[in-house]
Tab-separated table of C-alpha atoms in Angstrom:
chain	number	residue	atom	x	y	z
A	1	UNK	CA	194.394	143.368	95.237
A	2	UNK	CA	196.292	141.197	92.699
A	3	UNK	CA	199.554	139.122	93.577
A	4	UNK	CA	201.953	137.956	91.513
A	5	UNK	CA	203.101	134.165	91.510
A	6	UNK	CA	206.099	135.201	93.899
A	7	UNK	CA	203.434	135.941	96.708
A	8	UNK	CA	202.149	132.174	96.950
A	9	UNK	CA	203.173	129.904	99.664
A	10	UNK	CA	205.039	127.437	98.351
A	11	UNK	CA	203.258	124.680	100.636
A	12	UNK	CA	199.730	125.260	101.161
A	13	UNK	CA	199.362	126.976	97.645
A	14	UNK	CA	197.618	130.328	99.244
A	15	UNK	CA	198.841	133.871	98.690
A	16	UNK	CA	199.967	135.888	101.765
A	17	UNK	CA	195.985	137.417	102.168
A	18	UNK	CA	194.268	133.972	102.088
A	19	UNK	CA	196.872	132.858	104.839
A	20	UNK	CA	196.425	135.668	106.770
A	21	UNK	CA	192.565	135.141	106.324
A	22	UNK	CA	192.685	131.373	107.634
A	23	UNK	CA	195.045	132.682	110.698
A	24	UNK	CA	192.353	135.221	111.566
A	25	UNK	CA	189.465	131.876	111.479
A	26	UNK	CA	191.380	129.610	113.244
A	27	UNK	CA	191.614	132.512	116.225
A	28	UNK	CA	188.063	133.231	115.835
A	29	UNK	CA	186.950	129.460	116.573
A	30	UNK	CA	189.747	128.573	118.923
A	31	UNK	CA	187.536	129.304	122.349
A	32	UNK	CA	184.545	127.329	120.401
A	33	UNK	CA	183.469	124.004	121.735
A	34	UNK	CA	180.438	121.812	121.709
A	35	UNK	CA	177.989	121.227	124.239
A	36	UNK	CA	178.258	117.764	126.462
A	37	UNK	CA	176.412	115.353	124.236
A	38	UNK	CA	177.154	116.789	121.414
A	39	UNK	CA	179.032	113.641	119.626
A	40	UNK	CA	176.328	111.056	120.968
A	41	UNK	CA	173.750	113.418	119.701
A	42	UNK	CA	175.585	112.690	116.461
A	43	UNK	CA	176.000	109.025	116.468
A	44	UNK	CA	172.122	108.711	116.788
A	45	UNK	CA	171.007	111.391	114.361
A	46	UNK	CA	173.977	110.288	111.369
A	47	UNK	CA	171.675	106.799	111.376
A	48	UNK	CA	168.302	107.688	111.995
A	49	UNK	CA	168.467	110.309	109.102
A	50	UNK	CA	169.698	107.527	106.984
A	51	UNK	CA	167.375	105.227	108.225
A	52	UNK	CA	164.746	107.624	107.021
A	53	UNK	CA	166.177	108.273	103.861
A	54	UNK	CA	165.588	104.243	103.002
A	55	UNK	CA	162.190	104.223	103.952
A	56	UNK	CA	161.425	107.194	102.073
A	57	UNK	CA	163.029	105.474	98.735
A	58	UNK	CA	161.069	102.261	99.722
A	59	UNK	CA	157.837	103.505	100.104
A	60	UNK	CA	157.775	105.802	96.780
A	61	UNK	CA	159.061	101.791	95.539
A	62	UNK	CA	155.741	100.537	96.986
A	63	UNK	CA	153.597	103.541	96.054
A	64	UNK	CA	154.585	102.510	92.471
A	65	UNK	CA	154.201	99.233	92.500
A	66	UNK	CA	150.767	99.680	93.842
A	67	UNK	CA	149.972	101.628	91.182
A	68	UNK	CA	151.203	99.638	88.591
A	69	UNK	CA	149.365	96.668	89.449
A	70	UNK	CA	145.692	98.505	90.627
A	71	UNK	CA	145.598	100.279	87.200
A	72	UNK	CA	145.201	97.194	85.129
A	73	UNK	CA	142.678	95.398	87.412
A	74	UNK	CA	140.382	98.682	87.433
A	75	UNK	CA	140.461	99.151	83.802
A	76	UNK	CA	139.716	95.713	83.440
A	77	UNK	CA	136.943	95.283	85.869
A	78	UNK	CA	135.501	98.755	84.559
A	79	UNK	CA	135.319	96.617	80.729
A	80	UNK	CA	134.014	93.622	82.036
A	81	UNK	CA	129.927	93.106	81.856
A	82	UNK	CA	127.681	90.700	83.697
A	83	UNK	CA	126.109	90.309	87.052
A	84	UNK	CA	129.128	88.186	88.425
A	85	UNK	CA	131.926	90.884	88.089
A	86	UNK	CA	133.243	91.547	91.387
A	87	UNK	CA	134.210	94.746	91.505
A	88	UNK	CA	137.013	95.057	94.009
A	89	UNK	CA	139.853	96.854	94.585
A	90	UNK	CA	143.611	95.643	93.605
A	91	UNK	CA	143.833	93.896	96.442
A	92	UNK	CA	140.819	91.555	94.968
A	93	UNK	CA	142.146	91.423	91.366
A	94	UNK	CA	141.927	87.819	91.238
A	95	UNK	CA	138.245	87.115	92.120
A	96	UNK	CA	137.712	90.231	89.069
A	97	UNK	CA	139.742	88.223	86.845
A	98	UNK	CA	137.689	85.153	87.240
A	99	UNK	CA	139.190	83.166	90.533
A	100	UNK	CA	138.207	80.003	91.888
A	101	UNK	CA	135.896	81.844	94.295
A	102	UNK	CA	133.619	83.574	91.736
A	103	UNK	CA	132.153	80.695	90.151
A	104	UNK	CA	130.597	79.614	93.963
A	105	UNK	CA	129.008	82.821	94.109
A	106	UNK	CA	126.425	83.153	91.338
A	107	UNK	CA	123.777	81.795	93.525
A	108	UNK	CA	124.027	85.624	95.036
A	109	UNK	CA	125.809	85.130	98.147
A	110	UNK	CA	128.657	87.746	99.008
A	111	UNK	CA	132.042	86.958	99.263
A	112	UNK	CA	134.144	88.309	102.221
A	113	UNK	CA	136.970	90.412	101.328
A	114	UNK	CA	139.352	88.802	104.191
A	115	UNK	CA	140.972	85.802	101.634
A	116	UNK	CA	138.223	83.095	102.406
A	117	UNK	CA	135.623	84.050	99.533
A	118	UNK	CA	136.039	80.848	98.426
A	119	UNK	CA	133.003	80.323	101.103
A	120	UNK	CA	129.889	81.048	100.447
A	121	UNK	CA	128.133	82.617	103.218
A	122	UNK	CA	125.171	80.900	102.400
A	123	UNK	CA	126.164	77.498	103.163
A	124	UNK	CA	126.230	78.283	106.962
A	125	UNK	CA	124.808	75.825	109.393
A	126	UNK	CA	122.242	78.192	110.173
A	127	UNK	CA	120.448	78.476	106.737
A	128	UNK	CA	118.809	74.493	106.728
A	129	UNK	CA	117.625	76.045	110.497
A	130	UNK	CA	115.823	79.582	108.875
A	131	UNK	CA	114.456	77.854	105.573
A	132	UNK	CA	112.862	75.589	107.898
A	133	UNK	CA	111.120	78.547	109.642
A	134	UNK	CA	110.167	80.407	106.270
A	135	UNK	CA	108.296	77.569	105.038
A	136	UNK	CA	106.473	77.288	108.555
A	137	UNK	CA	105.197	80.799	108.387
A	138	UNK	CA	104.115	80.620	104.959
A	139	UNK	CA	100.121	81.195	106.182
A	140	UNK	CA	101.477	84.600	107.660
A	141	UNK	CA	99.630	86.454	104.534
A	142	UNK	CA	96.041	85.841	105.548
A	143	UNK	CA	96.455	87.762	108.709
A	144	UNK	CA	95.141	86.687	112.391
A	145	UNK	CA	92.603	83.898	112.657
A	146	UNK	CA	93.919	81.986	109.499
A	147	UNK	CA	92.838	78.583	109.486
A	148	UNK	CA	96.056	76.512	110.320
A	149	UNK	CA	95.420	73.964	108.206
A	150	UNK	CA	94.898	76.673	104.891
A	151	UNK	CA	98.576	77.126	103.484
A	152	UNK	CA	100.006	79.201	100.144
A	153	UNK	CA	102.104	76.478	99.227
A	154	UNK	CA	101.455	75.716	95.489
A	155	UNK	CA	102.757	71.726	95.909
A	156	UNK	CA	99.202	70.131	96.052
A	157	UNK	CA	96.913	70.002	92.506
A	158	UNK	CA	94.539	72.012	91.389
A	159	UNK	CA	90.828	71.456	93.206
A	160	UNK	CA	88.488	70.005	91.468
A	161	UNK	CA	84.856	70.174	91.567
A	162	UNK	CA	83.792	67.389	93.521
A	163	UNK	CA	86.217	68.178	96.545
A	164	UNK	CA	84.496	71.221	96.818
A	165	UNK	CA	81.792	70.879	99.065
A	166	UNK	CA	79.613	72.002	102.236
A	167	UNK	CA	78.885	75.708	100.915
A	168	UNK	CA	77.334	78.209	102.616
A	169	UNK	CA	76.362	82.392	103.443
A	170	UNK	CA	75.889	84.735	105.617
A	171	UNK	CA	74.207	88.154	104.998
A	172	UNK	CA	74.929	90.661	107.817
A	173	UNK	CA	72.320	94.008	108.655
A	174	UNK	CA	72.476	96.828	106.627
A	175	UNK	CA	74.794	99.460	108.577
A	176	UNK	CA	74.322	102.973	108.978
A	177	UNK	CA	74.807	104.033	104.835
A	178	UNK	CA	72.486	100.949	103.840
A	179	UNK	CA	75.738	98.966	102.572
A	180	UNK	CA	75.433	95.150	103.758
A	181	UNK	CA	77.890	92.512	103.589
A	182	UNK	CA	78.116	88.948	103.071
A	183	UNK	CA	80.489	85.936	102.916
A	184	UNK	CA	80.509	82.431	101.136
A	185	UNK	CA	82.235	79.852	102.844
A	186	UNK	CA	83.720	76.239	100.720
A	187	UNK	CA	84.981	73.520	102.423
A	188	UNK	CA	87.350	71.206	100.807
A	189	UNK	CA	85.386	67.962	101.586
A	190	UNK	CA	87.986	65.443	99.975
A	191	UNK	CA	90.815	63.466	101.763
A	192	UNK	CA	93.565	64.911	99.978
A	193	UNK	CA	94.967	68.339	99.945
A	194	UNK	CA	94.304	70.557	96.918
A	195	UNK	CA	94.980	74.248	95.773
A	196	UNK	CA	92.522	76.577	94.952
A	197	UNK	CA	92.427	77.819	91.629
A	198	UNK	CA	90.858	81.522	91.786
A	199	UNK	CA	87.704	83.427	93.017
A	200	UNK	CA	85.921	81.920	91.198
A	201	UNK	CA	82.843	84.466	89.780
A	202	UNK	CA	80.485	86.135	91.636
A	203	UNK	CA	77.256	86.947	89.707
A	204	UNK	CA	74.038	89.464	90.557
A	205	UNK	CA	70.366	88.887	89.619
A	206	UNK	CA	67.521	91.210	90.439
A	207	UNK	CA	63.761	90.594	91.643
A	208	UNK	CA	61.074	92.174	92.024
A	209	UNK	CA	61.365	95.414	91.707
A	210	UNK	CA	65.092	95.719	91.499
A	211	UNK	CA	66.465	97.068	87.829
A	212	UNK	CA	69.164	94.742	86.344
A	213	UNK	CA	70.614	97.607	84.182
A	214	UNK	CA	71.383	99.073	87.693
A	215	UNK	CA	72.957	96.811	89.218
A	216	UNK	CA	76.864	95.563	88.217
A	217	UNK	CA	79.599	93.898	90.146
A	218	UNK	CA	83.154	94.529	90.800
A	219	UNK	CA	86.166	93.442	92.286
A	220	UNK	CA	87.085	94.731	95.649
A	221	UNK	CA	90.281	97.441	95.785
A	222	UNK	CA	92.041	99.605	98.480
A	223	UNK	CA	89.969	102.794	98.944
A	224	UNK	CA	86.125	101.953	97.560
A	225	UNK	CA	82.836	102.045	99.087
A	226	UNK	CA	83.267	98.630	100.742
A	227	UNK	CA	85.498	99.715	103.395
A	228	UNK	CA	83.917	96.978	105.842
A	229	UNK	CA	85.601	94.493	102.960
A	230	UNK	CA	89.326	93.322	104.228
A	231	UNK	CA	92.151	94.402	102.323
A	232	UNK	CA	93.141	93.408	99.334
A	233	UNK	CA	96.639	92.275	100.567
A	234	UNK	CA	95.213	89.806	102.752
A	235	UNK	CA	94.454	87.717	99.719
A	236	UNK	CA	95.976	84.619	98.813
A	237	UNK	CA	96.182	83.362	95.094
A	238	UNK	CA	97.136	79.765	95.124
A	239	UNK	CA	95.803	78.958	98.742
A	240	UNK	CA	96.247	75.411	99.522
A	241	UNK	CA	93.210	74.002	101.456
A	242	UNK	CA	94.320	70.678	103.565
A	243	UNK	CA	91.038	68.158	103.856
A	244	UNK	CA	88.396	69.938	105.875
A	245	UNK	CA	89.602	73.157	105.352
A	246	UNK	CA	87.454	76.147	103.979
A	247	UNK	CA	88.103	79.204	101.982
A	248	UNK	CA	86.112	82.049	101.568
A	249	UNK	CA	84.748	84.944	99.411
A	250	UNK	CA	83.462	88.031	101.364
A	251	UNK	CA	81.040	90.831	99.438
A	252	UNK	CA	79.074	94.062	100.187
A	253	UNK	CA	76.279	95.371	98.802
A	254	UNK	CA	77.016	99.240	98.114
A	255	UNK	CA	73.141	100.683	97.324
A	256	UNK	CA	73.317	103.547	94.742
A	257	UNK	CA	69.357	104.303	95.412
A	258	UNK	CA	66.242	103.222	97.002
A	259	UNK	CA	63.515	101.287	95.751
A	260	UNK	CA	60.795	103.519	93.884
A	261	UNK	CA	57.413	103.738	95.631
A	262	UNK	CA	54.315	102.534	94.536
A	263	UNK	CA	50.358	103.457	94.734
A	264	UNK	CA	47.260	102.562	92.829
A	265	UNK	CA	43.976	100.632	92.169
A	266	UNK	CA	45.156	96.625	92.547
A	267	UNK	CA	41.703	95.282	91.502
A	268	UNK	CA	40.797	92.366	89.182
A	269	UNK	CA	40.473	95.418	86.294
A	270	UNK	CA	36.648	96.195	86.594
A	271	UNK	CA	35.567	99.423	87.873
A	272	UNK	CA	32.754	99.075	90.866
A	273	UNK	CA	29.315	99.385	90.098
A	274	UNK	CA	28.014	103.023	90.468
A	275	UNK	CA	24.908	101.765	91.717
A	276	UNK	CA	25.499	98.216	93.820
A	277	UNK	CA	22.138	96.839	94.371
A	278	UNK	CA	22.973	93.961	97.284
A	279	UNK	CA	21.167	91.132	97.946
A	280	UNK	CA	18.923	90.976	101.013
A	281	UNK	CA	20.585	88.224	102.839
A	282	UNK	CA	24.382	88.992	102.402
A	283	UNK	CA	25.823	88.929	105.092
A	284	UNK	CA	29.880	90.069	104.402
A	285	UNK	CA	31.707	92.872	105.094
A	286	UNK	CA	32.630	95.535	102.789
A	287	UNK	CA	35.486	94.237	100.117
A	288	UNK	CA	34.075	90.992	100.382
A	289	UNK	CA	32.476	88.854	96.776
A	290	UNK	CA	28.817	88.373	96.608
A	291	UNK	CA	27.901	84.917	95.775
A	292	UNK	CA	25.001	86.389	93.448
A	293	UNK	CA	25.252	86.809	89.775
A	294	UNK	CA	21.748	89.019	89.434
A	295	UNK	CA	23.451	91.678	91.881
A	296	UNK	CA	25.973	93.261	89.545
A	297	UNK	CA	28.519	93.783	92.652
A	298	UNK	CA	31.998	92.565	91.982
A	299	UNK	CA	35.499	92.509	94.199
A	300	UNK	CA	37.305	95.383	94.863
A	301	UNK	CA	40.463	96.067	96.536
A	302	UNK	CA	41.823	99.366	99.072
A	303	UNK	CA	44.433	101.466	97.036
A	304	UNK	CA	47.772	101.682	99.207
A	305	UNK	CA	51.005	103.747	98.571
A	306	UNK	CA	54.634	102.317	100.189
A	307	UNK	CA	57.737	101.242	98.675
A	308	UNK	CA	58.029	98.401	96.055
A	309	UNK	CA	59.294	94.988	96.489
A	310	UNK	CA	63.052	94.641	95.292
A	311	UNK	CA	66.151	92.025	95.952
A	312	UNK	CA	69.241	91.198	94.509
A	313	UNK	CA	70.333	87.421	94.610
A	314	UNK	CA	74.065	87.305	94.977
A	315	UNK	CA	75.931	83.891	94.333
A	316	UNK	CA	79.306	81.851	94.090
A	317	UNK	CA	80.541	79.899	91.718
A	318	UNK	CA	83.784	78.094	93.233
A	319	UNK	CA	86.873	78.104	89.532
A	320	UNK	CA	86.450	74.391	89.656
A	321	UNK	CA	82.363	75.176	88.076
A	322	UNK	CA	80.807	74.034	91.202
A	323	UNK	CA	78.968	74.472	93.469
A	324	UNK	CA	77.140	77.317	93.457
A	325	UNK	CA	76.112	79.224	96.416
A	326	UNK	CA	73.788	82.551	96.715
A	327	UNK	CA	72.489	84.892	99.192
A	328	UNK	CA	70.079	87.191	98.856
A	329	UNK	CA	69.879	90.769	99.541
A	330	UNK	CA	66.239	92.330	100.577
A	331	UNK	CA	65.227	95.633	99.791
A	332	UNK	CA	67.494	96.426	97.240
A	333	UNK	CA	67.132	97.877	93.850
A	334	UNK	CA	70.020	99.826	92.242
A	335	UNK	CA	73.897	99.534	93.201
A	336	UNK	CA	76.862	97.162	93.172
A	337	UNK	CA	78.227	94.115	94.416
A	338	UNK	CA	81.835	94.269	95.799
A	339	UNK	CA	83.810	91.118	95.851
A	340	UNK	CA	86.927	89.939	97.307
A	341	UNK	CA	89.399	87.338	95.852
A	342	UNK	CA	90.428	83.811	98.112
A	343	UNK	CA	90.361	84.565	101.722
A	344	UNK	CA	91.604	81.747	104.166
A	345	UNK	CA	88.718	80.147	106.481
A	346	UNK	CA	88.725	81.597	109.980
């Protein structure tokens, strides 16, 4: 319904409907009233929901000043190159950027991300105390029975030959596959300590009936025939032998067949008389010589089969060029000499 300007109230500025309206509100809310605590209720909540309001405006403040400032230390530590970058977060933009910290820590050490990386860990009291115990242990490589006096450390010179001294072997029973093993023993003789220089070589020479082109030497490794050898990480390359201390160089003999067997006539090469005539007064047994020249009887010997006569000679020749030690092997012919490198003395 439309008024006209002569239905207004002159003092509130309403029409007669809008009055009538507000009239019908005001008796509609007239029997409302809050609850009891209704105005402290407000008092609290009016300040807490500002109070929330600032730290809502604060924090997205902080979010973005976090992220203004991590940005440009990521990009940069993601561009830099070199084992000393220190790739931490913002928080750790300085030590990425080359702080006074960072040049302490090229030995390797870490630094602590709790403000005092400008300590190196490994400047502790304790380290003198643990370095001290590495360099004790340093003989833990040759395993138990190590002579104590034997160490690894590579501070004494080179042996030479004459402080090499007091060699000698040992050649053990075959065992149960025919393989037998040996060990040559040098004693560093001199008054002054001295590192030994290598194995050494270990050379094989046949007799008798042995056959050179069968026979060849190796160095011992994990998993071959020599499995009574001990391992190869119980070696020690650069052993340092204190005066009176011994090293030593263990071998097996690893047979790859038997001696052949032999058989026939061994005589002085003249075939027997069909017809010996002997003399009337000798008096020797059969296989014997006649001391007659008119009786036409001459020596023989009794053909025999077994196995023939064969040995390899195994020796040691210390890297300084002497001595030389060897040890013999009976009843072989055919197979290969296993070697180990520097062993500490037992």
């Amino acid at each position: 319904m439309n008024h006209g300007p002569d239905d207004q109230s002159p003092e509130d500025g309403l029409d007669s409907d809008e009055l009538a309206l507000r009239r019908m509100l005001h008796q509609a809310v007239q029997t409302v009233e809050p609850r009891d605590g209704t105005l402290d209720h407000l008092r609290r909540a009016v300040p807490a929901r500002r109070a929330r309001k600032r730290q809502a405006v604060v924090g997205m403040a902080a979010a973005a000043l976090f992220i203004g400032t991590a940005v440009p230390a990521l990009v940069h530590v993601s561009n830099s190159t070199g084992s000393d970058v220190n790739p931490s977060v913002a928080g750790q933009a300085s030590q990425a950027q080359g702080g006074a910290s960072q040049g302490k820590n090229t030995d390797g050490s870490e630094s602590t991300a709790g403000g005092n990386s400008g300590k190196s860990p490994g400047k502790g009291k304790g380290d003198p105390k643990g370095d001290g115990k590495s360099k004790g242990t340093g003989t833990g490589t040759g395993g138990a029975g190590t002579d104590p006096s034997a160490t690894s450390a590579s501070g004494a010179p080179v042996c030479r030959s004459d402080q090499f001294g007091s060699p000698t072997e040992s050649v053990a029973a075959p065992d149960a596959q025919g393989a037998v093993y040996g060990t040559f023993r040098v004693v560093n003789v001199s008054t002054s300590a001295c590192t030994v220089g290598g194995v050494g070589t270990v050379s094989a020479l046949a007799q008798g009936a042995a056959d050179a082109t069968k026979i060849s030497t190796a160095r011992h490794v994990l998993g071959d025939a020599a499995a009574g050898l001990p391992e190869p990480s119980t070696e020690i390359t650069g052993l340092q032998l204190q005066p009176g201390a011994a090293y030593e160089v263990k071998f097996a003999w690893i047979p790859s067949a038997t001696c052949p067997t032999t058989g026939g006539s061994t005589d002085g090469g003249s075939s027997p008389s069909p017809s010996p005539t002997p003399t009337p007064d000798a008096g020797t047994s059969s296989g014997t010589t006649s001391t007659g020249t008119d009786s036409g009887v001459t020596t023989q010997m009794m053909t025999a089969d077994g196995t023939a006569q064969g040995s390899v000679v195994v020796s040691h020749t210390t890297a300084a060029g002497s001595p030389t030690i060897s040890a013999t092997v009976s009843n072989a012919c055919a197979g290969t000499v296993i070697y180990t490198g520097v062993l500490p003395g037992a």
